Amino acid sequence: MVWSDPTFLGWTPADWRTWFSTRGRPGFRGDQVFTWIHRFGVTDPFAMTNLSKDLREELARELVWSGPLSVERVQRSVDGSIKFGFGTADGHLIESVLIPGSGRDRRKFTVCVSSQIGCALGCTFCATATMGFLRDLSASEIVAQIHEILKFMAAEPDAWDLGERPRTQWLTNIVYMGMGEPLLNLPAVLQSVAVLSDPAGLDFSSRRITISTAGWVPGLRELAGHPDFSGQLAISLHACDDGIRTRLMPVNRRFPLADLREALLEFPLPARRRITMEYILLADVNDSPAHARALVRFCSGLRVKINLIPYHAYGPASQFSASPPARKAAFTELLQASGLTVIERSSAGADIDAACGQLASSEKSRAPQ
Ligand code: SF4
């Protein structure tokens, strides 16, 4: 029962109503508390002025108001991205990134959240994989990443050009692309999406929430059958040849490209929605014209757009390097000539190891032994 988690940020209004009813209190109080916390960012029960004094005291006594995460470090990139290191109550460190848009989009902010501590899938280009898998994050710990970042923005309103915009409009996109494989922690991920998108709270449009997977096919099928999920789906694809993809992403041995494609063909996409295919261009690994043609074949019959992402090495011993500009241009041209929509991403925060595939705690665990 999620409402037994006393750090409560992962509770939906229904969970809050249950919590109040089990104490003989009217359920609607739960909606009021949810709105204080999520819409207004109030995490002091004594500031909830529409509750009685004894109710505020009960909330203060029974629940943990300090939050499930503490801000351990903040690193600012020259491109404006900020990487946060958050400590968990059991002594681990997770990372999230706040990424501002550029030019006309400078007031648009994306947050990349983590869903697990470490990751079991072992992609060879990814820093998180070097940590191994430590544990799943709770829904409260996922939502807390957003809350802590909003708190950080609230402390510097001019720096973020927040103006008179309400807190519910400060962030534009939330992407589950940080540490971990979200589909291996699906219940907590979906619970966090339900909380973040609830109209009584942050009211974050599910169209602006993206869940990214390395291709965990059972999770894709489970997500496909989930009636409440209407967010965006992204696939970390990176190669359309089974041999190469297995080398980059060992999960491909278990769920090869044919299985992934079948699951994607069956995925119930809302009208006009497309699946995003993430493709990191690695020099002489997956960036030739033949690789581009394989990508075109894989995408035929699927409603997709392609995100081409530059590679950023995460350590001196990295076995990969980024594709040179000419090769990247030829790759892009070939995809576009076949009618695919291609977006060339500039990976934000590379100088602070906050770019795609670079998130990893430098301390494996700070838990007491
Ligand atoms: S890329 Fe994603 S799925 Fe692969 S190891 Fe890294 S965090 Fe895990």
mmCIF file of C-alpha atoms and ligand atoms in Angstrom:
data_model
loop_
_atom_site.group_PDB
_atom_site.id
_atom_site.type_symbol
_atom_site.label_atom_id
_atom_site.label_comp_id
_atom_site.label_asym_id
_atom_site.label_seq_id
_atom_site.Cartn_x
_atom_site.Cartn_y
_atom_site.Cartn_z
ATOM 1 C CA MET A 1 0.000 0.000 0.000
ATOM 2 C CA VAL A 2 1.639 3.163 -1.214
ATOM 3 C CA TRP A 3 0.003 5.273 1.515
ATOM 4 C CA SER A 4 1.958 3.351 4.135
ATOM 5 C CA ASP A 5 5.084 5.211 2.903
ATOM 6 C CA PRO A 6 5.332 8.059 5.451
ATOM 7 C CA THR A 7 7.266 10.285 3.025
ATOM 8 C CA PHE A 8 3.942 10.610 1.085
ATOM 9 C CA LEU A 9 5.102 12.526 -2.034
ATOM 10 C CA GLY A 10 4.085 9.493 -4.109
ATOM 11 C CA TRP A 11 0.516 9.400 -2.791
ATOM 12 C CA THR A 12 -2.323 10.215 -5.161
ATOM 13 C CA PRO A 13 -5.421 12.056 -3.822
ATOM 14 C CA ALA A 14 -7.094 8.629 -3.514
ATOM 15 C CA ASP A 15 -4.206 7.423 -1.313
ATOM 16 C CA TRP A 16 -4.550 10.522 0.846
ATOM 17 C CA ARG A 17 -8.329 9.974 1.147
ATOM 18 C CA THR A 18 -7.671 6.394 2.272
ATOM 19 C CA TRP A 19 -5.139 7.588 4.837
ATOM 20 C CA PHE A 20 -7.635 10.051 6.302
ATOM 21 C CA SER A 21 -10.569 7.608 6.250
ATOM 22 C CA THR A 22 -8.590 4.951 8.114
ATOM 23 C CA ARG A 23 -8.175 7.538 10.879
ATOM 24 C CA GLY A 24 -11.877 8.350 10.986
ATOM 25 C CA ARG A 25 -11.372 11.687 9.236
ATOM 26 C CA PRO A 26 -13.332 12.919 6.206
ATOM 27 C CA GLY A 27 -11.664 11.827 2.965
ATOM 28 C CA PHE A 28 -11.905 15.261 1.323
ATOM 29 C CA ARG A 29 -9.191 16.478 3.719
ATOM 30 C CA GLY A 30 -6.868 14.279 1.668
ATOM 31 C CA ASP A 31 -7.612 16.307 -1.471
ATOM 32 C CA GLN A 32 -6.866 19.519 0.411
ATOM 33 C CA VAL A 33 -3.515 18.256 1.684
ATOM 34 C CA PHE A 34 -2.572 16.924 -1.782
ATOM 35 C CA THR A 35 -3.246 20.351 -3.287
ATOM 36 C CA TRP A 36 -1.178 22.150 -0.639
ATOM 37 C CA ILE A 37 1.765 19.863 -1.256
ATOM 38 C CA HIS A 38 1.720 19.447 -5.014
ATOM 39 C CA ARG A 39 0.133 22.598 -6.399
ATOM 40 C CA PHE A 40 1.568 25.080 -3.911
ATOM 41 C CA GLY A 41 4.730 23.255 -2.779
ATOM 42 C CA VAL A 42 3.825 23.582 0.909
ATOM 43 C CA THR A 43 5.511 20.911 2.985
ATOM 44 C CA ASP A 44 4.833 22.314 6.436
ATOM 45 C CA PRO A 45 1.503 21.015 7.757
ATOM 46 C CA PHE A 46 1.182 24.039 10.066
ATOM 47 C CA ALA A 47 0.994 26.287 6.974
ATOM 48 C CA MET A 48 -2.120 24.436 5.709
ATOM 49 C CA THR A 49 -4.528 27.067 6.892
ATOM 50 C CA ASN A 50 -7.778 25.354 5.924
ATOM 51 C CA LEU A 51 -7.101 22.430 8.280
ATOM 52 C CA SER A 52 -7.955 22.382 11.974
ATOM 53 C CA LYS A 53 -5.154 22.684 14.533
ATOM 54 C CA ASP A 54 -5.474 19.087 15.728
ATOM 55 C CA LEU A 55 -5.437 17.803 12.148
ATOM 56 C CA ARG A 56 -2.251 19.744 11.407
ATOM 57 C CA GLU A 57 -0.703 18.332 14.557
ATOM 58 C CA GLU A 58 -1.690 14.814 13.563
ATOM 59 C CA LEU A 59 -0.137 15.263 10.117
ATOM 60 C CA ALA A 60 3.070 16.633 11.673
ATOM 61 C CA ARG A 61 3.229 13.745 14.123
ATOM 62 C CA GLU A 62 2.423 10.859 11.801
ATOM 63 C CA LEU A 63 4.301 11.679 8.584
ATOM 64 C CA VAL A 64 7.875 12.479 7.555
ATOM 65 C CA TRP A 65 7.889 16.103 6.358
ATOM 66 C CA SER A 66 11.597 16.448 5.663
ATOM 67 C CA GLY A 67 11.147 14.640 2.325
ATOM 68 C CA PRO A 68 12.714 11.389 1.093
ATOM 69 C CA LEU A 69 15.671 13.134 -0.615
ATOM 70 C CA SER A 70 18.278 15.661 0.468
ATOM 71 C CA VAL A 71 20.207 17.897 -1.920
ATOM 72 C CA GLU A 72 23.804 16.709 -1.704
ATOM 73 C CA ARG A 73 25.351 18.577 -4.616
ATOM 74 C CA VAL A 74 24.485 20.912 -7.456
ATOM 75 C CA GLN A 75 26.674 21.206 -10.568
ATOM 76 C CA ARG A 76 26.082 23.902 -13.165
ATOM 77 C CA SER A 77 27.031 23.413 -16.810
ATOM 78 C CA VAL A 78 28.218 26.195 -19.107
ATOM 79 C CA ASP A 79 25.126 25.473 -21.258
ATOM 80 C CA GLY A 80 22.791 26.240 -18.318
ATOM 81 C CA SER A 81 21.953 22.636 -17.394
ATOM 82 C CA ILE A 82 22.106 21.758 -13.728
ATOM 83 C CA LYS A 83 22.850 18.315 -12.379
ATOM 84 C CA PHE A 84 21.534 17.518 -8.913
ATOM 85 C CA GLY A 85 22.899 14.805 -6.667
ATOM 86 C CA PHE A 86 20.196 13.741 -4.220
ATOM 87 C CA GLY A 87 20.837 11.613 -1.152
ATOM 88 C CA THR A 88 18.300 8.959 -0.173
ATOM 89 C CA ALA A 89 17.415 8.103 3.426
ATOM 90 C CA ASP A 90 19.367 4.843 3.174
ATOM 91 C CA GLY A 91 22.528 6.601 2.054
ATOM 92 C CA HIS A 92 22.569 6.284 -1.743
ATOM 93 C CA LEU A 93 23.060 9.059 -4.237
ATOM 94 C CA ILE A 94 20.879 9.557 -7.319
ATOM 95 C CA GLU A 95 21.062 12.162 -10.050
ATOM 96 C CA SER A 96 18.547 14.327 -11.925
ATOM 97 C CA VAL A 97 19.156 17.040 -14.500
ATOM 98 C CA LEU A 98 17.360 20.342 -15.130
ATOM 99 C CA ILE A 99 17.798 21.340 -18.770
ATOM 100 C CA PRO A 100 16.754 24.795 -19.999
ATOM 101 C CA GLY A 101 15.847 25.318 -23.640
ATOM 102 C CA SER A 102 17.853 27.729 -25.763
ATOM 103 C CA GLY A 103 16.927 30.798 -27.867
ATOM 104 C CA ARG A 104 13.178 31.237 -28.063
ATOM 105 C CA ASP A 105 12.761 28.190 -25.816
ATOM 106 C CA ARG A 106 14.873 29.586 -22.994
ATOM 107 C CA ARG A 107 11.853 29.635 -20.670
ATOM 108 C CA LYS A 108 11.157 25.966 -21.323
ATOM 109 C CA PHE A 109 12.631 23.558 -18.819
ATOM 110 C CA THR A 110 12.981 19.802 -19.008
ATOM 111 C CA VAL A 111 13.758 17.622 -16.020
ATOM 112 C CA CYS A 112 15.366 14.229 -16.495
ATOM 113 C CA VAL A 113 14.532 11.993 -13.515
ATOM 114 C CA SER A 114 15.975 8.724 -12.268
ATOM 115 C CA SER A 115 13.774 5.713 -11.606
ATOM 116 C CA GLN A 116 16.266 3.306 -10.019
ATOM 117 C CA ILE A 117 19.549 3.492 -8.115
ATOM 118 C CA GLY A 118 21.989 2.086 -10.663
ATOM 119 C CA CYS A 119 20.759 -0.187 -13.429
ATOM 120 C CA ALA A 120 20.854 -3.894 -14.153
ATOM 121 C CA LEU A 121 20.807 -3.676 -17.945
ATOM 122 C CA GLY A 122 24.511 -2.993 -18.455
ATOM 123 C CA CYS A 123 24.523 -0.879 -21.635
ATOM 124 C CA THR A 124 28.180 -0.539 -22.554
ATOM 125 C CA PHE A 125 28.035 3.180 -23.426
ATOM 126 C CA CYS A 126 26.339 4.154 -20.156
ATOM 127 C CA ALA A 127 27.932 5.353 -16.920
ATOM 128 C CA THR A 128 24.965 4.263 -14.770
ATOM 129 C CA ALA A 129 25.597 0.679 -15.844
ATOM 130 C CA THR A 130 28.985 0.746 -14.110
ATOM 131 C CA MET A 131 27.194 1.087 -10.745
ATOM 132 C CA GLY A 132 25.270 -2.163 -11.153
ATOM 133 C CA PHE A 133 21.730 -2.292 -9.773
ATOM 134 C CA LEU A 134 21.216 -1.208 -6.164
ATOM 135 C CA ARG A 135 17.452 -0.791 -5.791
ATOM 136 C CA ASP A 136 14.249 0.665 -7.222
ATOM 137 C CA LEU A 137 13.226 4.176 -6.270
ATOM 138 C CA SER A 138 9.847 4.604 -4.588
ATOM 139 C CA ALA A 139 7.165 6.776 -6.178
ATOM 140 C CA SER A 140 7.863 9.342 -3.441
ATOM 141 C CA GLU A 141 11.564 9.415 -4.333
ATOM 142 C CA ILE A 142 10.751 9.930 -8.024
ATOM 143 C CA VAL A 143 8.270 12.754 -7.326
ATOM 144 C CA ALA A 144 10.688 14.264 -4.790
ATOM 145 C CA GLN A 145 13.227 14.892 -7.580
ATOM 146 C CA ILE A 146 10.703 17.230 -9.216
ATOM 147 C CA HIS A 147 9.786 18.872 -5.905
ATOM 148 C CA GLU A 148 13.405 19.536 -4.956
ATOM 149 C CA ILE A 149 14.108 21.055 -8.377
ATOM 150 C CA LEU A 150 11.019 23.291 -8.138
ATOM 151 C CA LYS A 151 12.196 24.381 -4.682
ATOM 152 C CA PHE A 152 15.600 25.203 -6.157
ATOM 153 C CA MET A 153 13.973 27.283 -8.915
ATOM 154 C CA ALA A 154 11.736 29.065 -6.396
ATOM 155 C CA ALA A 155 14.837 30.242 -4.526
ATOM 156 C CA GLU A 156 16.140 32.031 -7.672
ATOM 157 C CA PRO A 157 12.987 33.250 -9.477
ATOM 158 C CA ASP A 158 14.801 35.906 -11.526
ATOM 159 C CA ALA A 159 17.478 33.508 -12.728
ATOM 160 C CA TRP A 160 14.729 31.309 -14.137
ATOM 161 C CA ASP A 161 12.624 34.180 -15.435
ATOM 162 C CA LEU A 162 9.613 32.740 -13.638
ATOM 163 C CA GLY A 163 7.747 36.052 -13.595
ATOM 164 C CA GLU A 164 4.191 35.630 -12.377
ATOM 165 C CA ARG A 165 3.889 32.104 -13.721
ATOM 166 C CA PRO A 166 2.365 29.696 -11.189
ATOM 167 C CA ARG A 167 4.537 26.829 -9.960
ATOM 168 C CA THR A 168 2.507 24.392 -12.059
ATOM 169 C CA GLN A 169 3.907 26.033 -15.227
ATOM 170 C CA TRP A 170 7.611 26.198 -14.441
ATOM 171 C CA LEU A 171 8.526 22.895 -16.071
ATOM 172 C CA THR A 172 7.739 21.980 -19.658
ATOM 173 C CA ASN A 173 8.776 18.335 -19.907
ATOM 174 C CA ILE A 174 9.598 15.477 -17.579
ATOM 175 C CA VAL A 175 11.597 12.610 -19.035
ATOM 176 C CA TYR A 176 12.295 9.302 -17.313
ATOM 177 C CA MET A 177 15.748 9.010 -18.847
ATOM 178 C CA GLY A 178 18.009 9.309 -15.812
ATOM 179 C CA MET A 179 19.453 6.412 -13.869
ATOM 180 C CA GLY A 180 17.694 3.087 -14.308
ATOM 181 C CA GLU A 181 15.281 1.273 -16.600
ATOM 182 C CA PRO A 182 11.811 2.740 -15.857
ATOM 183 C CA LEU A 183 9.943 -0.340 -17.131
ATOM 184 C CA LEU A 184 11.703 -2.491 -14.525
ATOM 185 C CA ASN A 185 10.156 -0.262 -11.847
ATOM 186 C CA LEU A 186 6.844 0.263 -13.581
ATOM 187 C CA PRO A 187 4.452 0.391 -10.575
ATOM 188 C CA ALA A 188 6.415 3.221 -8.912
ATOM 189 C CA VAL A 189 6.946 4.997 -12.250
ATOM 190 C CA LEU A 190 3.227 4.915 -13.102
ATOM 191 C CA GLN A 191 2.320 5.968 -9.571
ATOM 192 C CA SER A 192 4.661 8.968 -9.898
ATOM 193 C CA VAL A 193 3.162 9.871 -13.303
ATOM 194 C CA ALA A 194 -0.327 9.729 -11.745
ATOM 195 C CA VAL A 195 0.768 12.098 -8.952
ATOM 196 C CA LEU A 196 2.567 14.559 -11.239
ATOM 197 C CA SER A 197 -0.308 14.730 -13.708
ATOM 198 C CA ASP A 198 -3.163 14.950 -11.199
ATOM 199 C CA PRO A 199 -5.258 18.110 -11.833
ATOM 200 C CA ALA A 200 -5.459 18.810 -8.090
ATOM 201 C CA GLY A 201 -1.673 19.095 -7.933
ATOM 202 C CA LEU A 202 0.985 19.986 -10.490
ATOM 203 C CA ASP A 203 -1.456 19.053 -13.274
ATOM 204 C CA PHE A 204 1.430 18.114 -15.546
ATOM 205 C CA SER A 205 0.084 17.089 -18.947
ATOM 206 C CA SER A 206 0.873 13.430 -19.548
ATOM 207 C CA ARG A 207 1.687 14.390 -23.162
ATOM 208 C CA ARG A 208 4.736 16.149 -21.749
ATOM 209 C CA ILE A 209 5.894 13.146 -19.738
ATOM 210 C CA THR A 210 8.149 10.655 -21.525
ATOM 211 C CA ILE A 211 9.044 7.187 -20.352
ATOM 212 C CA SER A 212 12.173 5.856 -22.018
ATOM 213 C CA THR A 213 13.105 2.183 -22.199
ATOM 214 C CA ALA A 214 16.088 0.209 -23.410
ATOM 215 C CA GLY A 215 13.593 -2.260 -24.881
ATOM 216 C CA TRP A 216 12.337 -4.252 -21.905
ATOM 217 C CA VAL A 217 9.610 -6.012 -23.894
ATOM 218 C CA PRO A 218 7.495 -7.404 -20.989
ATOM 219 C CA GLY A 219 7.371 -3.886 -19.525
ATOM 220 C CA LEU A 220 6.306 -2.473 -22.897
ATOM 221 C CA ARG A 221 3.467 -4.969 -23.070
ATOM 222 C CA GLU A 222 2.443 -4.151 -19.495
ATOM 223 C CA LEU A 223 2.531 -0.440 -20.262
ATOM 224 C CA ALA A 224 0.506 -1.025 -23.437
ATOM 225 C CA GLY A 225 -2.224 -2.661 -21.358
ATOM 226 C CA HIS A 226 -2.274 0.090 -18.754
ATOM 227 C CA PRO A 227 -5.508 2.056 -19.190
ATOM 228 C CA ASP A 228 -4.292 5.206 -17.423
ATOM 229 C CA PHE A 229 -1.002 5.739 -19.227
ATOM 230 C CA SER A 230 -1.192 8.397 -21.920
ATOM 231 C CA GLY A 231 2.371 9.710 -21.809
ATOM 232 C CA GLN A 232 5.042 9.603 -24.464
ATOM 233 C CA LEU A 233 7.212 6.593 -25.162
ATOM 234 C CA ALA A 234 10.893 6.676 -26.137
ATOM 235 C CA ILE A 235 13.063 3.725 -27.090
ATOM 236 C CA SER A 236 16.835 3.703 -26.596
ATOM 237 C CA LEU A 237 17.481 1.948 -29.887
ATOM 238 C CA HIS A 238 21.073 2.797 -30.891
ATOM 239 C CA ALA A 239 21.466 -0.001 -33.469
ATOM 240 C CA CYS A 240 19.282 -2.025 -35.822
ATOM 241 C CA ASP A 241 21.610 -4.971 -36.217
ATOM 242 C CA ASP A 242 21.226 -7.607 -33.486
ATOM 243 C CA GLY A 243 24.973 -8.208 -33.192
ATOM 244 C CA ILE A 244 25.808 -4.533 -32.736
ATOM 245 C CA ARG A 245 22.843 -3.848 -30.490
ATOM 246 C CA THR A 246 23.672 -6.775 -28.229
ATOM 247 C CA ARG A 247 27.216 -5.436 -27.930
ATOM 248 C CA LEU A 248 25.877 -2.001 -26.948
ATOM 249 C CA MET A 249 22.853 -3.185 -24.982
ATOM 250 C CA PRO A 250 22.959 -6.716 -23.541
ATOM 251 C CA VAL A 251 19.156 -6.574 -23.048
ATOM 252 C CA ASN A 252 18.981 -7.202 -26.810
ATOM 253 C CA ARG A 253 20.150 -10.789 -26.279
ATOM 254 C CA ARG A 254 17.001 -11.466 -24.279
ATOM 255 C CA PHE A 255 14.663 -9.320 -26.381
ATOM 256 C CA PRO A 256 16.114 -9.019 -29.897
ATOM 257 C CA LEU A 257 15.062 -6.389 -32.413
ATOM 258 C CA ALA A 258 12.291 -8.535 -33.941
ATOM 259 C CA ASP A 259 10.618 -8.911 -30.518
ATOM 260 C CA LEU A 260 11.013 -5.201 -29.800
ATOM 261 C CA ARG A 261 9.545 -4.256 -33.169
ATOM 262 C CA GLU A 262 6.572 -6.565 -32.669
ATOM 263 C CA ALA A 263 5.859 -5.035 -29.250
ATOM 264 C CA LEU A 264 6.075 -1.538 -30.765
ATOM 265 C CA LEU A 265 3.757 -2.439 -33.644
ATOM 266 C CA GLU A 266 1.214 -3.591 -31.064
ATOM 267 C CA PHE A 267 1.658 -0.568 -28.771
ATOM 268 C CA PRO A 268 -1.611 1.411 -28.687
ATOM 269 C CA LEU A 269 -0.468 4.894 -29.730
ATOM 270 C CA PRO A 270 -2.994 7.714 -29.436
ATOM 271 C CA ALA A 271 -3.786 9.535 -32.713
ATOM 272 C CA ARG A 272 -1.010 11.806 -33.967
ATOM 273 C CA ARG A 273 1.355 10.481 -31.281
ATOM 274 C CA ARG A 274 4.756 9.095 -32.316
ATOM 275 C CA ILE A 275 7.308 6.938 -30.550
ATOM 276 C CA THR A 276 10.713 8.596 -30.174
ATOM 277 C CA MET A 277 13.665 6.458 -31.230
ATOM 278 C CA GLU A 278 16.827 7.513 -29.409
ATOM 279 C CA TYR A 279 19.978 6.815 -31.373
ATOM 280 C CA ILE A 280 23.446 7.727 -30.066
ATOM 281 C CA LEU A 281 25.866 8.018 -32.981
ATOM 282 C CA LEU A 282 29.085 6.151 -32.214
ATOM 283 C CA ALA A 283 31.997 6.456 -34.630
ATOM 284 C CA ASP A 284 32.510 3.316 -36.734
ATOM 285 C CA VAL A 285 30.024 1.349 -34.621
ATOM 286 C CA ASN A 286 26.512 2.322 -35.748
ATOM 287 C CA ASP A 287 26.939 5.385 -37.973
ATOM 288 C CA SER A 288 27.444 4.089 -41.542
ATOM 289 C CA PRO A 289 24.949 4.431 -44.436
ATOM 290 C CA ALA A 290 24.201 0.697 -44.029
ATOM 291 C CA HIS A 291 23.312 1.305 -40.369
ATOM 292 C CA ALA A 292 21.057 4.193 -41.410
ATOM 293 C CA ARG A 293 19.282 1.936 -43.934
ATOM 294 C CA ALA A 294 18.791 -0.711 -41.222
ATOM 295 C CA LEU A 295 17.226 1.974 -39.034
ATOM 296 C CA VAL A 296 14.866 2.951 -41.863
ATOM 297 C CA ARG A 297 13.823 -0.715 -42.266
ATOM 298 C CA PHE A 298 13.259 -1.116 -38.513
ATOM 299 C CA CYS A 299 11.044 1.972 -38.455
ATOM 300 C CA SER A 300 8.924 1.092 -41.487
ATOM 301 C CA GLY A 301 5.291 0.725 -40.470
ATOM 302 C CA LEU A 302 5.922 2.399 -37.094
ATOM 303 C CA ARG A 303 4.870 5.956 -36.235
ATOM 304 C CA VAL A 304 8.200 7.336 -35.034
ATOM 305 C CA LYS A 305 10.556 10.278 -34.921
ATOM 306 C CA ILE A 306 14.297 9.845 -34.586
ATOM 307 C CA ASN A 307 16.398 11.663 -31.989
ATOM 308 C CA LEU A 308 20.061 11.582 -33.003
ATOM 309 C CA ILE A 309 22.177 12.130 -29.912
ATOM 310 C CA PRO A 310 25.880 12.976 -29.822
ATOM 311 C CA TYR A 311 27.971 10.633 -27.697
ATOM 312 C CA HIS A 312 29.843 11.973 -24.685
ATOM 313 C CA ALA A 313 32.464 9.736 -23.165
ATOM 314 C CA TYR A 314 32.077 9.309 -19.392
ATOM 315 C CA GLY A 315 35.617 8.299 -18.562
ATOM 316 C CA PRO A 316 39.102 8.100 -20.023
ATOM 317 C CA ALA A 317 38.677 4.373 -20.683
ATOM 318 C CA SER A 318 35.565 4.709 -22.820
ATOM 319 C CA GLN A 319 35.632 2.294 -25.743
ATOM 320 C CA PHE A 320 33.537 4.630 -27.929
ATOM 321 C CA SER A 321 33.889 8.017 -29.547
ATOM 322 C CA ALA A 322 31.418 10.413 -31.163
ATOM 323 C CA SER A 323 30.685 10.271 -34.896
ATOM 324 C CA PRO A 324 32.480 12.959 -36.894
ATOM 325 C CA PRO A 325 30.191 15.739 -38.241
ATOM 326 C CA ALA A 326 30.389 14.583 -41.893
ATOM 327 C CA ARG A 327 29.311 11.060 -41.008
ATOM 328 C CA LYS A 328 26.502 12.370 -38.841
ATOM 329 C CA ALA A 329 25.321 14.637 -41.675
ATOM 330 C CA ALA A 330 25.278 11.752 -44.167
ATOM 331 C CA PHE A 331 23.387 9.551 -41.676
ATOM 332 C CA THR A 332 20.794 12.265 -41.079
ATOM 333 C CA GLU A 333 20.374 12.924 -44.799
ATOM 334 C CA LEU A 334 19.736 9.270 -45.550
ATOM 335 C CA LEU A 335 17.047 9.047 -42.847
ATOM 336 C CA GLN A 336 15.370 12.237 -44.027
ATOM 337 C CA ALA A 337 15.458 11.097 -47.660
ATOM 338 C CA SER A 338 13.454 8.042 -46.613
ATOM 339 C CA GLY A 339 10.792 10.293 -45.064
ATOM 340 C CA LEU A 340 11.707 9.936 -41.390
ATOM 341 C CA THR A 341 11.503 12.926 -39.049
ATOM 342 C CA VAL A 342 14.954 13.469 -37.561
ATOM 343 C CA ILE A 343 15.809 15.735 -34.638
ATOM 344 C CA GLU A 344 19.489 16.340 -34.015
ATOM 345 C CA ARG A 345 19.872 16.737 -30.277
ATOM 346 C CA SER A 346 22.679 18.578 -28.611
ATOM 347 C CA SER A 347 23.270 16.605 -25.464
ATOM 348 C CA ALA A 348 23.029 19.066 -22.592
ATOM 349 C CA GLY A 349 25.390 19.213 -19.644
ATOM 350 C CA ALA A 350 28.291 17.243 -21.135
ATOM 351 C CA ASP A 351 30.855 19.244 -19.124
ATOM 352 C CA ILE A 352 29.258 18.171 -15.825
ATOM 353 C CA ASP A 353 28.609 14.547 -16.859
ATOM 354 C CA ALA A 354 24.888 15.218 -17.123
ATOM 355 C CA ALA A 355 24.482 14.254 -20.779
ATOM 356 C CA CYS A 356 22.752 11.095 -21.980
ATOM 357 C CA GLY A 357 24.479 8.014 -20.591
ATOM 358 C CA GLN A 358 26.648 10.001 -18.181
ATOM 359 C CA LEU A 359 24.613 9.847 -14.995
ATOM 360 C CA ALA A 360 26.249 7.797 -12.281
ATOM 361 C CA SER A 361 26.835 8.265 -8.628
ATOM 362 C CA SER A 362 30.532 8.693 -7.922
ATOM 363 C CA GLU A 363 29.841 7.178 -4.522
ATOM 364 C CA LYS A 364 28.378 3.746 -5.070
ATOM 365 C CA SER A 365 26.634 3.783 -1.753
ATOM 366 C CA ARG A 366 26.868 5.854 1.359
ATOM 367 C CA ALA A 367 24.835 3.381 3.344
ATOM 368 C CA PRO A 368 26.294 2.345 6.665
ATOM 369 C CA GLN A 369 27.921 -1.074 6.355
HETATM 370 S S1 SF4 B 1 21.265 3.302 -20.839
HETATM 371 FE FE1 SF4 B 1 19.509 3.169 -19.453
HETATM 372 S S2 SF4 B 1 18.953 0.993 -19.494
HETATM 373 FE FE2 SF4 B 1 21.051 1.116 -20.318
HETATM 374 S S3 SF4 B 1 22.362 0.780 -18.514
HETATM 375 FE FE3 SF4 B 1 22.097 3.002 -18.748
HETATM 376 S S4 SF4 B 1 20.390 3.487 -17.380
HETATM 377 FE FE4 SF4 B 1 20.327 1.268 -17.750
#
